Short mmCIF file of C-alpha atoms in Angstrom, two decimals:
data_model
loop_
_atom_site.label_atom_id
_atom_site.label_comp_id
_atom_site.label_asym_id
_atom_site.label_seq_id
_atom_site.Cartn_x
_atom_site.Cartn_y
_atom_site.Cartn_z
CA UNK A 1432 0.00 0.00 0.00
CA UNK A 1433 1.30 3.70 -1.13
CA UNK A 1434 1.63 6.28 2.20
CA UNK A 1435 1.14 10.01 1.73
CA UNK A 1436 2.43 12.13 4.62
CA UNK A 1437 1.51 15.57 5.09
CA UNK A 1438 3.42 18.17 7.61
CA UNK A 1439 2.24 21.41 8.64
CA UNK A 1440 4.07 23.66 11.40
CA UNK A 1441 7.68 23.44 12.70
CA UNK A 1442 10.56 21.82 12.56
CA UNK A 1443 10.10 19.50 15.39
CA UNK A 1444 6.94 18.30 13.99
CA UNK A 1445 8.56 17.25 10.84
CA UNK A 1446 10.78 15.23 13.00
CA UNK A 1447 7.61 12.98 14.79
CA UNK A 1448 6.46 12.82 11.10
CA UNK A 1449 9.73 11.26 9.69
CA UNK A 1450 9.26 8.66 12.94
CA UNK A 1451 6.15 7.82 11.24
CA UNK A 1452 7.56 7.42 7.66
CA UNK A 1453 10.32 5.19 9.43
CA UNK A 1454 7.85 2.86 10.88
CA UNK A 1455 5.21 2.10 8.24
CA UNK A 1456 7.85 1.84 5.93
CA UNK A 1457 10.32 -0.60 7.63
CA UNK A 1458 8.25 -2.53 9.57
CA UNK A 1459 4.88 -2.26 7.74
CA UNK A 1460 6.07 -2.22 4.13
CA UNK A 1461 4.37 0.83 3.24
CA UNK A 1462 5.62 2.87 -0.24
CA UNK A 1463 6.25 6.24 -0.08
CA UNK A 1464 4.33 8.56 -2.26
CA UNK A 1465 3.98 12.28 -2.40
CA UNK A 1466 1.11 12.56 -4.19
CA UNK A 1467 -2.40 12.19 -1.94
CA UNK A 1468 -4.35 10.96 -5.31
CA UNK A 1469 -1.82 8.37 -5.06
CA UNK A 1470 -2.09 7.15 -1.54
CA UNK A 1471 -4.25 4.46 0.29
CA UNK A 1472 -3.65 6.39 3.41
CA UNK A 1473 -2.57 9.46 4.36
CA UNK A 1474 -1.55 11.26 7.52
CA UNK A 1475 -1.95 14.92 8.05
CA UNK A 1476 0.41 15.63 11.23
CA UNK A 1477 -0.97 19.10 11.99
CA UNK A 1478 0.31 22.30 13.95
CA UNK A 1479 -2.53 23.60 16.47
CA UNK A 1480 -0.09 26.69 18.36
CA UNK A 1481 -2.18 29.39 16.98
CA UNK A 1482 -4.94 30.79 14.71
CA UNK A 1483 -3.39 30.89 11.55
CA UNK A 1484 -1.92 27.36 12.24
CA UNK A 1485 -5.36 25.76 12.84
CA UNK A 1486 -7.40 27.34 9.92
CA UNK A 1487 -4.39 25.66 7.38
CA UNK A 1488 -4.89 22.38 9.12
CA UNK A 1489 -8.30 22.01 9.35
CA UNK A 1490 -8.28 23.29 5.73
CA UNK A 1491 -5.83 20.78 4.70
CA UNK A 1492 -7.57 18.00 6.32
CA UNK A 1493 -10.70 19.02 4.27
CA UNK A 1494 -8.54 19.09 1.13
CA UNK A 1495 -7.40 15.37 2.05
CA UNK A 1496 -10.93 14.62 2.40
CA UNK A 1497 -12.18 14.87 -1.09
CA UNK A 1498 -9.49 12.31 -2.25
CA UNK A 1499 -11.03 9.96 0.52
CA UNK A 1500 -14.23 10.78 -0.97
CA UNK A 1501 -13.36 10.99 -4.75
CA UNK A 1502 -10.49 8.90 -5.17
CA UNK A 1503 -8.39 6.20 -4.31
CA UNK A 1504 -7.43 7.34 -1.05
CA UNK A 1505 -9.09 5.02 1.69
CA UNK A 1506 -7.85 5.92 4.72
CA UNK A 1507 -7.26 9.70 6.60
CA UNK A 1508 -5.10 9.48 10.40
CA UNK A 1509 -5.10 13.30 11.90
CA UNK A 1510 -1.79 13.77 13.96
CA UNK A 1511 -0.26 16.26 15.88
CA UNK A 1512 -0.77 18.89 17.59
CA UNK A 1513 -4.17 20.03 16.33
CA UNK A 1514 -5.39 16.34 17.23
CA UNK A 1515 -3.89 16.38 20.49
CA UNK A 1516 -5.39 19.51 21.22
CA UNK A 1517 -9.17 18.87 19.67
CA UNK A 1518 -9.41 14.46 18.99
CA UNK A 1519 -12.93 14.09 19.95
CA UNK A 1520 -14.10 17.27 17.91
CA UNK A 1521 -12.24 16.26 14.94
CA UNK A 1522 -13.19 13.13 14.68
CA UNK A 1523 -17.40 14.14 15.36
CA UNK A 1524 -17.24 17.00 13.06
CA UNK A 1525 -15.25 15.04 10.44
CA UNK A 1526 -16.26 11.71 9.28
CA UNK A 1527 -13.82 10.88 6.62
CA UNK A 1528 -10.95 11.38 9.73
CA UNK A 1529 -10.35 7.50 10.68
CA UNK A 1530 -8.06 8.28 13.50
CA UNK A 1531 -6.79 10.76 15.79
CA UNK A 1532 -3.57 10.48 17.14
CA UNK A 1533 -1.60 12.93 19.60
CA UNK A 1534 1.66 13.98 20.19
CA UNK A 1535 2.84 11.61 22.58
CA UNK A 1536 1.65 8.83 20.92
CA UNK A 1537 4.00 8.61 17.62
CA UNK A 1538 5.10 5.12 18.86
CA UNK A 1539 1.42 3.70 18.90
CA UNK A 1540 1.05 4.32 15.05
CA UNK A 1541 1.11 0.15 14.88
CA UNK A 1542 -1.60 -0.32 16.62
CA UNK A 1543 -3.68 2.71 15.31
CA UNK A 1544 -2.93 1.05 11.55
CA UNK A 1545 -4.28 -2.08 12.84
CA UNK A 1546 -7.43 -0.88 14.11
CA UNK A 1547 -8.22 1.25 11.28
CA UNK A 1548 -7.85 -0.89 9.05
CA UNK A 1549 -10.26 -3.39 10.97
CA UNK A 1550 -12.98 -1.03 10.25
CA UNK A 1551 -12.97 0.85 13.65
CA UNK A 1552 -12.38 5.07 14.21
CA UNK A 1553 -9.48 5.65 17.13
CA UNK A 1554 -8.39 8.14 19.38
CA UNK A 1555 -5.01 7.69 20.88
CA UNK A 1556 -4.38 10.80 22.37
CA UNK A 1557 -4.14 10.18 26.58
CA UNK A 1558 -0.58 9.90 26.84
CA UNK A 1559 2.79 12.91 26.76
CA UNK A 1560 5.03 10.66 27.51
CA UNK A 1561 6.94 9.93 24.06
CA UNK A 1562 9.95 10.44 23.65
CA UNK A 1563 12.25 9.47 20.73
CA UNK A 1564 15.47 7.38 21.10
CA UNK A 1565 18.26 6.24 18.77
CA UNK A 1566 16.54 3.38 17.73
CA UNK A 1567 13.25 4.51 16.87
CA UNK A 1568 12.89 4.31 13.38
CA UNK A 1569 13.11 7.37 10.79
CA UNK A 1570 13.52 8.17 7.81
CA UNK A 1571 15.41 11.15 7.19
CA UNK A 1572 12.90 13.65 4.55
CA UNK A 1573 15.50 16.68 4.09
CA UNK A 1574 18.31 17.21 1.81
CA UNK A 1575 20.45 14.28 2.85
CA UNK A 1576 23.73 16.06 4.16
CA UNK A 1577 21.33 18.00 6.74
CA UNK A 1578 19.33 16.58 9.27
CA UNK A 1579 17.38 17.89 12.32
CA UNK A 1580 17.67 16.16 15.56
CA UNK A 1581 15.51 16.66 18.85
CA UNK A 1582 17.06 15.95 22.22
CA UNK A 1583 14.39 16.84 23.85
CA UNK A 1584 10.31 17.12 23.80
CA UNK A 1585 7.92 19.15 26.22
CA UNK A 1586 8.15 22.30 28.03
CA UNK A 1587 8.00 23.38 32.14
CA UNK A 1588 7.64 26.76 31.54
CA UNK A 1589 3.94 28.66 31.35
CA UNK A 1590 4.46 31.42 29.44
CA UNK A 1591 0.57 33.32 29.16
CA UNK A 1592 -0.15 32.92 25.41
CA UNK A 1593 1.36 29.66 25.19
CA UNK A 1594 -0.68 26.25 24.61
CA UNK A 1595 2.35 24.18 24.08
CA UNK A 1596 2.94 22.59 27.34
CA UNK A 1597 -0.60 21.47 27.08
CA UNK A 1598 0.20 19.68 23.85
CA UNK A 1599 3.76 18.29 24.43
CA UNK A 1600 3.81 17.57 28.46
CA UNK A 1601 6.87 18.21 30.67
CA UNK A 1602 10.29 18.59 29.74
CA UNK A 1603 11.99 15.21 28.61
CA UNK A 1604 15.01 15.49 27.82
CA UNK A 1605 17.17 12.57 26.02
CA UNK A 1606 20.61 11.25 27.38
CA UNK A 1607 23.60 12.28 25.77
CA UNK A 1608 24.76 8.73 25.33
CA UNK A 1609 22.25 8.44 23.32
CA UNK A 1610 21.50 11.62 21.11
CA UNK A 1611 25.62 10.78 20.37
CA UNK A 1612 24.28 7.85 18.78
CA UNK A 1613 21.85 8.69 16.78
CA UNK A 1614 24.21 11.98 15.62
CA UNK A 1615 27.02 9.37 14.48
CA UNK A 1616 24.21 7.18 12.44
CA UNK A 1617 23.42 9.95 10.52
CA UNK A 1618 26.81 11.10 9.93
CA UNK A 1619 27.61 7.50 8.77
CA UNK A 1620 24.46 7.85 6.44
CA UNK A 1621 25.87 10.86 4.65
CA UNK A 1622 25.26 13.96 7.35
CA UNK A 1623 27.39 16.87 7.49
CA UNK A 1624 25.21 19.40 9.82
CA UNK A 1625 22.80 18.70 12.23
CA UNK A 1626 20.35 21.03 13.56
CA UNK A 1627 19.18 20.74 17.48
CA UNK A 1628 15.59 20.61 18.23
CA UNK A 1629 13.80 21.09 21.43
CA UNK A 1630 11.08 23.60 23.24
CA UNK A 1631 13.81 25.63 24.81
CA UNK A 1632 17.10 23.91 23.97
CA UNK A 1633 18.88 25.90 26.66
CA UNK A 1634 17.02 23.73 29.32
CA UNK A 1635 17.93 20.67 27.86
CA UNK A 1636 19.39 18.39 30.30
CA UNK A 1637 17.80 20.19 33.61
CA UNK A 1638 15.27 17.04 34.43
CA UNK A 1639 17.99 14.58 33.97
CA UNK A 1640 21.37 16.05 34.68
CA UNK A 1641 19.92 18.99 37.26
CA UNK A 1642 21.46 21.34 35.28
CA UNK A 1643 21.60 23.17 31.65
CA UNK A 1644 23.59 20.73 29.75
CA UNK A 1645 23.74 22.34 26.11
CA UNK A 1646 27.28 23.04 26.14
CA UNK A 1647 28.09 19.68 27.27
CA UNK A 1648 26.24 18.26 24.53
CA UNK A 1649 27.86 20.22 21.70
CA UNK A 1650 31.33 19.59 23.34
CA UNK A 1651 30.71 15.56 22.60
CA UNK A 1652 28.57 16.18 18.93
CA UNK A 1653 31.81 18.41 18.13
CA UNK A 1654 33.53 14.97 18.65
CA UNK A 1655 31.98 12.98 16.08
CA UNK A 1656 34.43 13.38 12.44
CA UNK A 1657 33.13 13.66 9.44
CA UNK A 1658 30.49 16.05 10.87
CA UNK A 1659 30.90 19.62 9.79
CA UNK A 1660 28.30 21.99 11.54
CA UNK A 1661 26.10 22.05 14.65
CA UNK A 1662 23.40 24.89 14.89
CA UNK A 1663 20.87 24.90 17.61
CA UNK A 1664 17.49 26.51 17.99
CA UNK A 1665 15.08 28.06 20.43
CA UNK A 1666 17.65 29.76 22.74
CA UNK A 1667 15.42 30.84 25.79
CA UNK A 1668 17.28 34.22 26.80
CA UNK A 1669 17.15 33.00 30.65
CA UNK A 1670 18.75 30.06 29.79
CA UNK A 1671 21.59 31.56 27.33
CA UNK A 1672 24.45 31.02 30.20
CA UNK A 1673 28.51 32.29 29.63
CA UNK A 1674 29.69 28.13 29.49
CA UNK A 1675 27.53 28.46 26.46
CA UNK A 1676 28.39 31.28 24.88
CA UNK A 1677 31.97 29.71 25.21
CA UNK A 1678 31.66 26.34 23.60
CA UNK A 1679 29.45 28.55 20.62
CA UNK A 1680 33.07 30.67 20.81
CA UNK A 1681 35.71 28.13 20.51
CA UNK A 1682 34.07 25.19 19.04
CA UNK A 1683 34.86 25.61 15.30
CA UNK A 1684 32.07 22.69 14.71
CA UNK A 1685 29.29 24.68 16.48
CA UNK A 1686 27.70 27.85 14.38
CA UNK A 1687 27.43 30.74 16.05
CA UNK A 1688 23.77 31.04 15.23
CA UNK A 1689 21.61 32.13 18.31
CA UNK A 1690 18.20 31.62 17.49
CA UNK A 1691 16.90 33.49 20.93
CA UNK A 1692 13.09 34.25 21.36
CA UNK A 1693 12.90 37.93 22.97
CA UNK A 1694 9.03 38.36 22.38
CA UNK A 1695 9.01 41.40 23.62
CA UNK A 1696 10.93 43.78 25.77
CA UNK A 1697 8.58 45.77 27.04
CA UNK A 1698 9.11 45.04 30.84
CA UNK A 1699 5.24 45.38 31.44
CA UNK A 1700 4.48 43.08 28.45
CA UNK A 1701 7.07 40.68 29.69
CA UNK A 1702 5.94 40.47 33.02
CA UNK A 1703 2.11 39.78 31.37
CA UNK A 1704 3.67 36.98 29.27
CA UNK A 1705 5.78 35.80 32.40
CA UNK A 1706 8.48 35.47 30.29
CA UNK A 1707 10.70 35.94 33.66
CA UNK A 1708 13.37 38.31 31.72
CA UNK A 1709 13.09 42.26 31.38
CA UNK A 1710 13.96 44.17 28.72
CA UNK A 1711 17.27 45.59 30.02
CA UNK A 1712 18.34 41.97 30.90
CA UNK A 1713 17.34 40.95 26.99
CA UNK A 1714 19.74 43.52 25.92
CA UNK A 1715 22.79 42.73 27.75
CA UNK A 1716 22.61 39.09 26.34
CA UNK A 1717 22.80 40.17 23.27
CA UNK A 1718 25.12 42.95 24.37
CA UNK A 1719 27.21 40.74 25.78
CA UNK A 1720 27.23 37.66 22.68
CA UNK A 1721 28.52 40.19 20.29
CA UNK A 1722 31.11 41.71 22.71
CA UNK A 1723 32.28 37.86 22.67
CA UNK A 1724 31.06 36.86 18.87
CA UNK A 1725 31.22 39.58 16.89
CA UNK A 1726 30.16 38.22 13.86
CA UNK A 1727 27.49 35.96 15.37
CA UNK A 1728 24.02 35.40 13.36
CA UNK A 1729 20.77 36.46 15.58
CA UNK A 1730 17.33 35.33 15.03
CA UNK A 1731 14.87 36.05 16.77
CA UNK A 1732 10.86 36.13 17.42
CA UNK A 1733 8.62 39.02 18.44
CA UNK A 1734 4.87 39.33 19.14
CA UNK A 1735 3.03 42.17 18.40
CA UNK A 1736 -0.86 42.87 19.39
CA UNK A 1737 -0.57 40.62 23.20
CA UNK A 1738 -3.22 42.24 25.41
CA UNK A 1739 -2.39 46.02 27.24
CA UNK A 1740 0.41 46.43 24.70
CA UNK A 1741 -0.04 50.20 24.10
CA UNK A 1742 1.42 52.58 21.06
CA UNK A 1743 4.44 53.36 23.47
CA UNK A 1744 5.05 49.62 24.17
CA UNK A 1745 5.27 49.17 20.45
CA UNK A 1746 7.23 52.14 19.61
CA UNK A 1747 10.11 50.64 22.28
CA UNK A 1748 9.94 47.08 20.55
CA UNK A 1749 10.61 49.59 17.39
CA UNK A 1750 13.16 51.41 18.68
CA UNK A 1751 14.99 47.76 20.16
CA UNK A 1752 14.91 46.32 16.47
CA UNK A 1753 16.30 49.50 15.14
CA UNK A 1754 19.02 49.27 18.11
CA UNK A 1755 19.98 45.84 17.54
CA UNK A 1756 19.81 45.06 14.03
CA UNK A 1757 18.86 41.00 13.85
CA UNK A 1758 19.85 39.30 10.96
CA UNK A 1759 16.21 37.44 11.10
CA UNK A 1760 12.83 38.10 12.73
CA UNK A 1761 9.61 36.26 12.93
CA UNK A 1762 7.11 39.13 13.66
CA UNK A 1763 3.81 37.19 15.04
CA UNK A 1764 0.73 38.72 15.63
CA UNK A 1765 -0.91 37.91 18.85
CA UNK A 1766 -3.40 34.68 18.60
CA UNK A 1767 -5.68 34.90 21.29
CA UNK A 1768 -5.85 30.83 22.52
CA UNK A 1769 -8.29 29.26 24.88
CA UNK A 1770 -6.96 27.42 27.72
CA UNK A 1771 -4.32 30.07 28.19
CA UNK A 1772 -4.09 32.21 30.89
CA UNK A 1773 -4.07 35.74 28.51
CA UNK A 1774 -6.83 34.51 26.74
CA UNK A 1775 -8.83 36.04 29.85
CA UNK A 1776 -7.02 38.88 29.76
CA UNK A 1777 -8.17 42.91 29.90
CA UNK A 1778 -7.49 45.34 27.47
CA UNK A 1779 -7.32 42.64 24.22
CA UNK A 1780 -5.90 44.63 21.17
CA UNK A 1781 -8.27 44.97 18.03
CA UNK A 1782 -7.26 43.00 15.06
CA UNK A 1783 -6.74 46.31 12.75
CA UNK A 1784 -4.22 47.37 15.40
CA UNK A 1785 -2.18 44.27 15.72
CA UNK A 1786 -1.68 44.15 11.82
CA UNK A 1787 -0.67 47.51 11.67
CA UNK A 1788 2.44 47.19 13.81
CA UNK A 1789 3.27 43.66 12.16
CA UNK A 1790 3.12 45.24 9.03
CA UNK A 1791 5.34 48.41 10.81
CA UNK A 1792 8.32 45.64 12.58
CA UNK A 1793 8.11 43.27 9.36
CA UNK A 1794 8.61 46.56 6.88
CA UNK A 1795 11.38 47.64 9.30
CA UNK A 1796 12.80 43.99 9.77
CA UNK A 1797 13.47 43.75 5.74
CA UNK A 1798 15.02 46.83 5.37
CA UNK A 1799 17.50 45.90 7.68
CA UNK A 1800 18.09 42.78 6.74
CA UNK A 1801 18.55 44.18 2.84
CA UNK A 1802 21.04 46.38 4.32
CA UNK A 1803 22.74 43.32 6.22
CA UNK A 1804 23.27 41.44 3.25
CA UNK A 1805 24.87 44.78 1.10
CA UNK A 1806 27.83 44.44 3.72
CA UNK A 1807 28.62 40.95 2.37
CA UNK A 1808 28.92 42.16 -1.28
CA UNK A 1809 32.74 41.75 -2.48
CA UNK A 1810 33.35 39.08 0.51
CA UNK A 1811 34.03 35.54 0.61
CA UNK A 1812 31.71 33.05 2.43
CA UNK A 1813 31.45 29.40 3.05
CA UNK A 1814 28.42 27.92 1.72
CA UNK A 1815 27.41 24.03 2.29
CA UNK A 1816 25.54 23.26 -0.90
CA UNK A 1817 21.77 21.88 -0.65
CA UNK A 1818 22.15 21.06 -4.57
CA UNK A 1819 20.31 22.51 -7.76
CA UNK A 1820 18.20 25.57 -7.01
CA UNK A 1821 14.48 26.32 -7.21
CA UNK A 1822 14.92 29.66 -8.88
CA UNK A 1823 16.75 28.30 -12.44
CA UNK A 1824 18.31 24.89 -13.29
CA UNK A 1825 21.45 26.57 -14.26
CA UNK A 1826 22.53 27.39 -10.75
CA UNK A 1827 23.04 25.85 -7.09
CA UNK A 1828 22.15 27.05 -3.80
CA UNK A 1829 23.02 26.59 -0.61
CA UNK A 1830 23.71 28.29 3.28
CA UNK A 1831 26.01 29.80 5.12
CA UNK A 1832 26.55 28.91 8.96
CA UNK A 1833 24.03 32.02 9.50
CA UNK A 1834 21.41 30.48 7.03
CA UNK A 1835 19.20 27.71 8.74
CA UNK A 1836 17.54 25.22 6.89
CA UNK A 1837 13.77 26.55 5.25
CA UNK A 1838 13.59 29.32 7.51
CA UNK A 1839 16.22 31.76 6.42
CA UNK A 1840 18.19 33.24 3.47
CA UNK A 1841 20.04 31.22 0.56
CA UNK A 1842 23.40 31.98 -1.71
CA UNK A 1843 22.24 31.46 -5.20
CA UNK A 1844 25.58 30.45 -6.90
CA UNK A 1845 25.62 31.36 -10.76
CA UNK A 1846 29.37 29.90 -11.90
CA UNK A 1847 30.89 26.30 -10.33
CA UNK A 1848 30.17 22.75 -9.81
CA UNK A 1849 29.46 21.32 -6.91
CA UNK A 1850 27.80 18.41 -5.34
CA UNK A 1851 25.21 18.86 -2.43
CA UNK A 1852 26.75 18.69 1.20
CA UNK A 1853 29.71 20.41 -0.29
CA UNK A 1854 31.51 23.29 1.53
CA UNK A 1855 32.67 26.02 -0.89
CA UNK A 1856 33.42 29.36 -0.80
CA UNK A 1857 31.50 32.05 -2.70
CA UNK A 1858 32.25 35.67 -3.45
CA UNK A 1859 29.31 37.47 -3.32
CA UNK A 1860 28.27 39.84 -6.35
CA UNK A 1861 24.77 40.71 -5.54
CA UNK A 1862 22.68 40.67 -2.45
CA UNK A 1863 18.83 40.72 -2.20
CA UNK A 1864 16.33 40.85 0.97
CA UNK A 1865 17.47 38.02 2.41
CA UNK A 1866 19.41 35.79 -0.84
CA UNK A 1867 23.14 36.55 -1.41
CA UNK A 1868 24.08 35.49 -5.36
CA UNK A 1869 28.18 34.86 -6.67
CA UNK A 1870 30.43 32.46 -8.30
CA UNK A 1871 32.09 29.84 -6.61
CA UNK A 1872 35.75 30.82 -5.77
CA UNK A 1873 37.24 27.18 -4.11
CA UNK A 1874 35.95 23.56 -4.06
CA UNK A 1875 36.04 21.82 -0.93
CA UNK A 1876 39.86 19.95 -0.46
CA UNK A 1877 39.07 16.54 1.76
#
C-alpha cells in the first residue's frame, strides 16, 4: 500500500512525522508517495499553536478529504498537535478522519494502523510521555547532508499565550549517550550538519542532569568526524548562560547562530507573558554575545498585538529592532488561545491594530536585513551546498553557517560545480532581501 504524509508547522513536527515514515515503511512495508491521489492512506500531522496554524490544518484536512471521498485514497489518520489539542471534535465533526492520534503517541502508530484498518475510528491521544530514542525508526525527509535532531520534547515553563505545554507535556530530555548515537548514524548515512531541536534547547538536560547541559552536549557532537556543523534553535534568553556562549566561541564545529526568542521587551508586556526576563536583561545578552562573537548570526521572534500592549510599548519594541539590528525576525501577531491564561485577559488589542504594527516591525525587519546582506557584497563566504536551485536549473544554492535550513536566506551560486553537502566558498556579487548570489571561488579539499 502507497503512504502520503503531510506536515504542517515546525521543525520539530517534521521530525515525529519522519518517525512515522520510518515505521510504516520498515516494519509495515508501506511505499512512499507524495502525491495524496496516489495514496491508500494518508496522515496529516498538523500544527494547532495558533490561529493561523489551525485554519491551514483544518483546511488541509478538508482538502485530504475529497481524495477519501473521490479517489483512491481510503484511509485519513489526523496527527499532531491540532489532534492532540481537539481528537474528539475532529473526529465528530469530520467523518472521513479515521483516527486521531496525539503527540505523545508517535510510537502507537502500529496499533492505530491495525485498528483502522479493521474497520474501527481511534483516538489515541491520553498519553505525553513519548519520547524518541536512537533506535526509533526514521527516515530522514530533508536534503540528505542536513538533518534535524531533537534531544528533547515538552516544556515546564507557562508562558501566558502559550498552549504548548498542554500539547507536548513536561520537559523530557534525552541522554547524551544516546543523542551521540543517533548523531554518528546519521553522519555515517551521509550527514554533514545537524540542527538541534527542542522547546527551549537551553534547558535541555535540567530534568535529567539537574542542570543546563547544552554546552556539554555540543562539546561531545563536536567529537563525532566527518560532521561539519552544529546549529541549535530556540535559545530561551534565561537560559543563554557564559559556558555556552563559550563552547558557541571556541568550538569551530558549532555555528554561532543564536536563534533566541525575545518576544518582547517591554518590561510590562514581559511580566504579562511571564516570560521571567526584562527588557534591560534581553539587551545585555545580546550585548554581551557580540562583545564575545562579533560576527554571530541572531534570530529572533517578536509578538506584536498581546493584550495592554499600548502605542508606546510598540514604539520601544521599534526602537529595540532598530538598536539591535537582527539578521532574522519572525514578527507574530498575537493569537488569542483558549486554555491560556491571557486569553482572559483585559485590554485585548483589536485586530486592525495588531496588523498595523506587524506590518510596521516586518517593513522595518526587511530593510535591515537588505542592508545586512549589502555588507557581504565583495566578501568571501562558506556555503554548504543543498544542490540545484528552485529559482533556475542553471545554478546551485546553498547556506552559510548564518542560514538555517527553510527558515532563512540562501546563496544562489551562478558559476561552479558542486555536489550537495559540499563546503565552498562564494564571493558574493549581488545581495537581495534576504538571498546573497556569486560564483564559486574554491571547491572543498578533503
Amino acid at each position: 500500500m502507497k503512504l502520503a504524509v503531510i506536515t504542517l508547522g515546525c521543525s520539530k513536527n517534521l521530525v515525529d512525522t519522519e518517525h512515522y515514515l520510518g515505521i510504516l515503511v520498515n516494519k509495515r512495508g508501506f511505499e512512499l508517495t507524495t502525491e495524496v491521489e496516489d495514496a491508500d492512506l494518508c496522515i496529516i500531522n498538523t500544527c494547532g499553536f495558533i490561529g493561523d496554524a489551525k485554519e491551514e490544518s483544518i483546511t488541509t484536512i478538508l482538502g485530504v478529504a475529497e481524495h477519501k471521498r473521490n479517489g483512491k485514497l481510503k484511509k485519513i489518520i489526523v496527527a499532531g498537535c491540532l489532534a492532540e489539542r481537539y481528537a474528539d471534535e475532529l473526529l465528530a465533526e469530520m467523518p472521513e478522519i479515521d483516527a486521531i492520534i496525539g503527540t505523545g503517541d508517535v510510537d502507537k502508530i502500529e496499533e492505530v494502523i491495525d485498528e483502522i484498518y479493521a474497520d474501527k475510528r481511534v483516538v489515541r491521544s491520553e498519553s505525553l510521555d513519548f519520547l524518541a530514542n536512537a533506535k526509533t525508526d526514521r527516515i530522514i525527509t530533508t536534503f540528505p547532508h542536513t538533518a534535524y535532531l531533537k534531544i528533547a520534547e515538552g516544556c515546564n515553563r507557562r508562558c501566558t499565550y502559550c498552549i504548548i505545554p498542554s500539547l507536548r507535556g513536561k520537559l523530557r530530555s534525552r541522554t547524551i549517550e544516546d543523542i551521540i548515537v543517533e548523531a554518528k548514524n546519521l553522519v555515517a548515512n551521509g550527514v554533514r550538519e545537524i540542527n538541534l531541536l527542542a522547546q527551549e534547547t537551553t534547558e535541555y538536560g535540567l530534568d535529567l542532569y539537574k542542570k543546563k547541559a547544552l554546552p556539554d552536549l555540543m562539546r561531545e557532537l563536536a567529537k563525532i568526524e566527518g560532521l561539519k556543523w552544529i546549529r541549535t534553535y530556540y535559545m530561551f534568553p534565561n537560559s543563554v548562560t557564559e559556558e555556552l556562549i563559550e563552547v558557541m566561541k571556541t568550538e569551530e564545529k558549532v555555528c554561532n547562530y543564536f536563534d533566541i526568542p525575545i518576544q518582547h521587551v517591554s518590561d510590562s508586556i514581559l511580566q504579562g507573558m511571564k516570560r521571567a526576563i526584562s527588557g534591560d536583561a534581553s539587551k545585555e545578552l545580546l550585548r554581551k554575545i557580540r562583545r564575545e562573537i562579533p560576527d554571530a548570526t541572531f534570530r529572533t521572534s517578536l509578538i506584536v498585538g498581546f493584550p495592554g500592549e499600548t502605542e508606546d510599548d510598540f514604539q520601544e519594541l521599534k526602537e529595540f529592532v532598530e538598536e539591535f539590528k537582527f539578521d532574522y525576525i519572525g514578527v507574530f501577531k498575537y493569537s488569542r488561545e483558549e486554555d491560556t491564561v491571557a486569553f482572559d485577559m483585559e485590554n485585548q488589542v483589536d485586530e486592525d491594530t495588531k496588523h498595523r504594527r506587524w506590518v510596521e516591525l516586518t517593513n522595518l525587519q526587511a530593510e535591515i536585513a537588505e542592508a545586512k546582506n549589502r555588507s557581504f557584497l565583495g566578501k568571501e563566504i562558506e556555503v554548504m551546498i543543498d544542490g540545484v536551485s528552485d529559482e533556475s536549473e542553471y545554478m546551485l544554492e546553498g547556506r552559510t553557517r548564518g542560514q538555517a535550513l527553510e527558515i532563512d536566506g540562501k546563496v544562489l551560486t551562478n558559476d561552479g560545480t558542486a555536489k550537495p553537502g559540499e563546503i565552498v566558498k562564494v564571493v558574493v556579487e549581488q545581495n537581495f532581501n534576504y538571498d546573497l548570489l556569486g560564483p564559486i571561488v574554491t571547491n572543498e579539499i578533503n
